[in-house]
PDB file of C-alpha atoms in Angstrom:
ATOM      1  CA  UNK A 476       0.000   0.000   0.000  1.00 73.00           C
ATOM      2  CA  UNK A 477       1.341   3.339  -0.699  1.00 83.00           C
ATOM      3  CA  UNK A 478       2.921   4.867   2.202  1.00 90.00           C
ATOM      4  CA  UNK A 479       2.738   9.295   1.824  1.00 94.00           C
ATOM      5  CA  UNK A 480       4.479  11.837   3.860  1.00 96.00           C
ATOM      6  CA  UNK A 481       2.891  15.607   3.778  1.00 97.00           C
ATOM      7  CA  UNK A 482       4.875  18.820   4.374  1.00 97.00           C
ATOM      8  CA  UNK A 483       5.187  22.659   4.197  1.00 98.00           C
ATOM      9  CA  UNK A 484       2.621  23.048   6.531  1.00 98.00           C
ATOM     10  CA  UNK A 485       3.361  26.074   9.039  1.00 98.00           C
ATOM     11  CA  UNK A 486       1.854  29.361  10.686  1.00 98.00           C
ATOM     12  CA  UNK A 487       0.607  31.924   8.099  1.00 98.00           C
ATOM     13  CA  UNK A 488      -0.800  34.888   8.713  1.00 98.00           C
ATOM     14  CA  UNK A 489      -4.439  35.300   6.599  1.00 98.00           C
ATOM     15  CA  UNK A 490      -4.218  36.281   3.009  1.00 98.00           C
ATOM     16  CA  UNK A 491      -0.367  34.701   2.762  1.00 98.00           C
ATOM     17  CA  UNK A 492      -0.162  31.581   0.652  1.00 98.00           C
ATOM     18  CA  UNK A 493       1.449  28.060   1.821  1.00 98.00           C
ATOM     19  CA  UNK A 494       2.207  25.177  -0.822  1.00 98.00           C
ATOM     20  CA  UNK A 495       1.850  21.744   0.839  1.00 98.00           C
ATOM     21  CA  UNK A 496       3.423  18.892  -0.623  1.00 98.00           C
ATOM     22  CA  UNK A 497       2.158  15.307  -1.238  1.00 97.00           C
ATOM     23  CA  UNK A 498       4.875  12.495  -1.135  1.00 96.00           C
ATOM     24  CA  UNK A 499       5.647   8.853  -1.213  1.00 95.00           C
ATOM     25  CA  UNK A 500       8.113   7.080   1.387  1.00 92.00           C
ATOM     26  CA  UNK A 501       9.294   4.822  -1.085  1.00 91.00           C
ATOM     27  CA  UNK A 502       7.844   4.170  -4.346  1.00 92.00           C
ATOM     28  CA  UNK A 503       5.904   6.057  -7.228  1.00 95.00           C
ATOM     29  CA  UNK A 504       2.880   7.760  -7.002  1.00 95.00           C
ATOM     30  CA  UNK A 505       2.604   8.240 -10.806  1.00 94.00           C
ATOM     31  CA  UNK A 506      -0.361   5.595 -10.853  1.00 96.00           C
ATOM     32  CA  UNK A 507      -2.120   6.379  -8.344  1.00 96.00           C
ATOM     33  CA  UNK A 508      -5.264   9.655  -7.604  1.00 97.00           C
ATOM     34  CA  UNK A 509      -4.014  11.686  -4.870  1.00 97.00           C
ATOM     35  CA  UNK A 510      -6.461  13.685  -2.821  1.00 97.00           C
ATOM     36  CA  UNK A 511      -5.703  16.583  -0.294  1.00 97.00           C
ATOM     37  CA  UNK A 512      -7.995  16.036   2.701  1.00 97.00           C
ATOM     38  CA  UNK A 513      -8.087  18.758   6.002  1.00 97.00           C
ATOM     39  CA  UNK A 514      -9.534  18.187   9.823  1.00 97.00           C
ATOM     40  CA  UNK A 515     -10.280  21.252  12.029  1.00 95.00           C
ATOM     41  CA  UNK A 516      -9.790  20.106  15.965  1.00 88.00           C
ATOM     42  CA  UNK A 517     -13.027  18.578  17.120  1.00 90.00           C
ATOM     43  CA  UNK A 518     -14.348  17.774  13.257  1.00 93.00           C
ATOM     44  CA  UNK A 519     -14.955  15.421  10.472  1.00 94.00           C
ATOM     45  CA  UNK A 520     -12.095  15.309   7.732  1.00 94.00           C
ATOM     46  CA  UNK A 521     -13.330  17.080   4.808  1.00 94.00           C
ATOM     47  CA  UNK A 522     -12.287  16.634   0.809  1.00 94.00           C
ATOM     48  CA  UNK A 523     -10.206  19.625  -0.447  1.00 96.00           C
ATOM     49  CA  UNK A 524      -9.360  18.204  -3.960  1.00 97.00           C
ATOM     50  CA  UNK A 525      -8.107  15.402  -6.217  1.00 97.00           C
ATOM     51  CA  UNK A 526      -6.271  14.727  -9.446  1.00 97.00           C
ATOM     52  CA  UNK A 527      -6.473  11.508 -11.060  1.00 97.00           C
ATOM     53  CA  UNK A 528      -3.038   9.761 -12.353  1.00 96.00           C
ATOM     54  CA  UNK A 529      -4.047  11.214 -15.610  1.00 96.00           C
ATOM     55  CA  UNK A 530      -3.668  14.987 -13.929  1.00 96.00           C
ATOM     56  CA  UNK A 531      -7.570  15.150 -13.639  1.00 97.00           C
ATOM     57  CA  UNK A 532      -8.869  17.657 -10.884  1.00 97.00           C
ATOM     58  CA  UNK A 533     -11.790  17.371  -9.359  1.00 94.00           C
ATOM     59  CA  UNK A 534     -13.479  18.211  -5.831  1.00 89.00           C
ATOM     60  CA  UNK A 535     -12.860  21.712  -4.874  1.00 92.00           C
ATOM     61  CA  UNK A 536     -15.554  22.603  -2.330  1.00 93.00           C
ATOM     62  CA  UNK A 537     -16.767  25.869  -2.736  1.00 95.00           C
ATOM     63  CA  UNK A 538     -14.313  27.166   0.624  1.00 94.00           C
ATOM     64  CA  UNK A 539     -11.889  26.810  -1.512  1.00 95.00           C
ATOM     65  CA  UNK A 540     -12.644  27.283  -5.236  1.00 94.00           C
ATOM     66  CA  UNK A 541     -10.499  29.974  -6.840  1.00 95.00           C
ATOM     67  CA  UNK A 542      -8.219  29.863  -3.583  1.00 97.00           C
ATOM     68  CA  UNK A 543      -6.469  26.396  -4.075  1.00 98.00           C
ATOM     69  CA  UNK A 544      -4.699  24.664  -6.707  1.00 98.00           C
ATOM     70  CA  UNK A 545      -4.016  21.018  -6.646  1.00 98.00           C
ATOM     71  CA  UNK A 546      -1.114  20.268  -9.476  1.00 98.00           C
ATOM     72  CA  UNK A 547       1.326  16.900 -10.082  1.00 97.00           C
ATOM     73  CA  UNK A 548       4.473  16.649 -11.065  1.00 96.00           C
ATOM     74  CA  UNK A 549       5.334  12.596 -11.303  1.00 91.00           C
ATOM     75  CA  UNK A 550       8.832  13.726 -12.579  1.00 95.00           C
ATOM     76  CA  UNK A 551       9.367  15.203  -9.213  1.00 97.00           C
ATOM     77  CA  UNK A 552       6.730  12.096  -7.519  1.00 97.00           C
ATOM     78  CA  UNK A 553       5.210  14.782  -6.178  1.00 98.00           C
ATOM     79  CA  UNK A 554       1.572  15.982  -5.669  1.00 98.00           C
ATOM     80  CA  UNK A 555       1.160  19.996  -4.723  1.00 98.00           C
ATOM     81  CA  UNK A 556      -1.841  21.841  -2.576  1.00 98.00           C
ATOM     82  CA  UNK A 557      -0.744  25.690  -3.713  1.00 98.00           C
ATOM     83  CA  UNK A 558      -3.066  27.574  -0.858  1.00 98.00           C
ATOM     84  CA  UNK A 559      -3.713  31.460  -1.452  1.00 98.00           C
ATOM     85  CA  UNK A 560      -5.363  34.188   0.373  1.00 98.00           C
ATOM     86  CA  UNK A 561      -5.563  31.697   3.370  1.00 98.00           C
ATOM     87  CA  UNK A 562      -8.221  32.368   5.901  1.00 97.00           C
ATOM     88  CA  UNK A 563      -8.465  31.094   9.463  1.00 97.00           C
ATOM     89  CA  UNK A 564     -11.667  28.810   9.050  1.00 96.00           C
ATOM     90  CA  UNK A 565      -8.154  26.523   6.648  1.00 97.00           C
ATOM     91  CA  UNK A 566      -6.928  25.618   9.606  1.00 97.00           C
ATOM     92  CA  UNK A 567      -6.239  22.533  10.633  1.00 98.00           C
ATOM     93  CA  UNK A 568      -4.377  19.762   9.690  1.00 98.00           C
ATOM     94  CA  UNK A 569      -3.810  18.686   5.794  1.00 98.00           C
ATOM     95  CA  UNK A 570      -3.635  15.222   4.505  1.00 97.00           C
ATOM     96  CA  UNK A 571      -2.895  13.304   1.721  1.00 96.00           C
ATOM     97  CA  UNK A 572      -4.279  10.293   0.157  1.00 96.00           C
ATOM     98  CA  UNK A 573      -3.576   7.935  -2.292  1.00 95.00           C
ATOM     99  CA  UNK A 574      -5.946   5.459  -4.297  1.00 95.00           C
ATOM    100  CA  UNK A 575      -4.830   3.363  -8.203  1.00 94.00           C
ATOM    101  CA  UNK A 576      -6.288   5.740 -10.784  1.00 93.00           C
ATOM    102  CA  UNK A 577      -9.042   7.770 -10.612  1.00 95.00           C
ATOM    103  CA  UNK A 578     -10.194   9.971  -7.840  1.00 95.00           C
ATOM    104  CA  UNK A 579     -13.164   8.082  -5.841  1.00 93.00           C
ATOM    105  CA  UNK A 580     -13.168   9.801  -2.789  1.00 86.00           C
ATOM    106  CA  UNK A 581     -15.012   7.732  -0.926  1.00 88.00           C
ATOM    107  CA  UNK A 582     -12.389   5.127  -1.729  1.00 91.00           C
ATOM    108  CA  UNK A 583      -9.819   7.065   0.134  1.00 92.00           C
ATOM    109  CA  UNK A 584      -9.117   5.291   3.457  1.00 90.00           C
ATOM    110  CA  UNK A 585      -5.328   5.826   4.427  1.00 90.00           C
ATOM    111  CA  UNK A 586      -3.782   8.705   4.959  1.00 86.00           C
ATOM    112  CA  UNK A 587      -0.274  10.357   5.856  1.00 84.00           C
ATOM    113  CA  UNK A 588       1.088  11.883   9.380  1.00 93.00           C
ATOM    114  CA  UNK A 589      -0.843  15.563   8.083  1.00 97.00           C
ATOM    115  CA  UNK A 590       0.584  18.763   8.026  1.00 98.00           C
ATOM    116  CA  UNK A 591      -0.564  20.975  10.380  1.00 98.00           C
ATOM    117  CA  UNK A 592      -2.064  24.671   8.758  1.00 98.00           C
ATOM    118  CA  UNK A 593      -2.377  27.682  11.347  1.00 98.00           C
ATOM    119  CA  UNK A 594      -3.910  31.171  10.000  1.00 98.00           C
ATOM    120  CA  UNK A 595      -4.057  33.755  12.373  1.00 97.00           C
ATOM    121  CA  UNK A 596      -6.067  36.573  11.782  1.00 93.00           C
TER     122      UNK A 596
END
């Protein structure tokens, strides 16, 4: 099973931008839909965004439409979360997630350590 690390989390004061990154401990993620996933303390884990092994986005919640950016770059085996204009309802921490293919996201079941996200107002 694919095994992902997140980073680049960090404190950000609101309307600064953070870009997390998405990945694997040992392998290639080139096959495999990667989605970006967040929990605030005390709630559910909510989808942010996915792109398909094919570099097909989908999922962008309205929170975050026109503010994030998921992107890929297998030549790098990475998978990017560019976050603008950050507000302080995005905190929390970030995961990532990997499934074969296409993005399911009810499929999505294991996840990384996070990255924790702090905006201060």
């Amino acid at each position: 099973q694919l095994q992902l690390v997140e980073s680049g989390g960090g404190l950000v004061q609101a309307g600064g931008s953070l870009r997390l990154s998405c990945s694997p401990s040992s392998g290639s993620l080139d096959l495999y839909a990667i989605g970006w996933f967040r929990q605030a303390p005390g709630k559910e884990r909510e989808e942010v965004s996915c792109i398909s092994s094919s570099g097909r986005v989908t999922g962008y919640p309205d929170s975050v439409k026109g503010r994030f950016t998921i992107s890929r770059d297998d030549a790098k085996n990475t998978v990017y979360l560019q976050m603008s204009n950050l507000k302080p309802d995005d905190t929390g921490v970030y995961y990532c997630s990997g499934i074969p293919g296409s993005c399911i996201v009810a499929d999505f079941e294991t996840w990384g350590p996070g990255t924790q996200v702090t905006v201060s107002s």
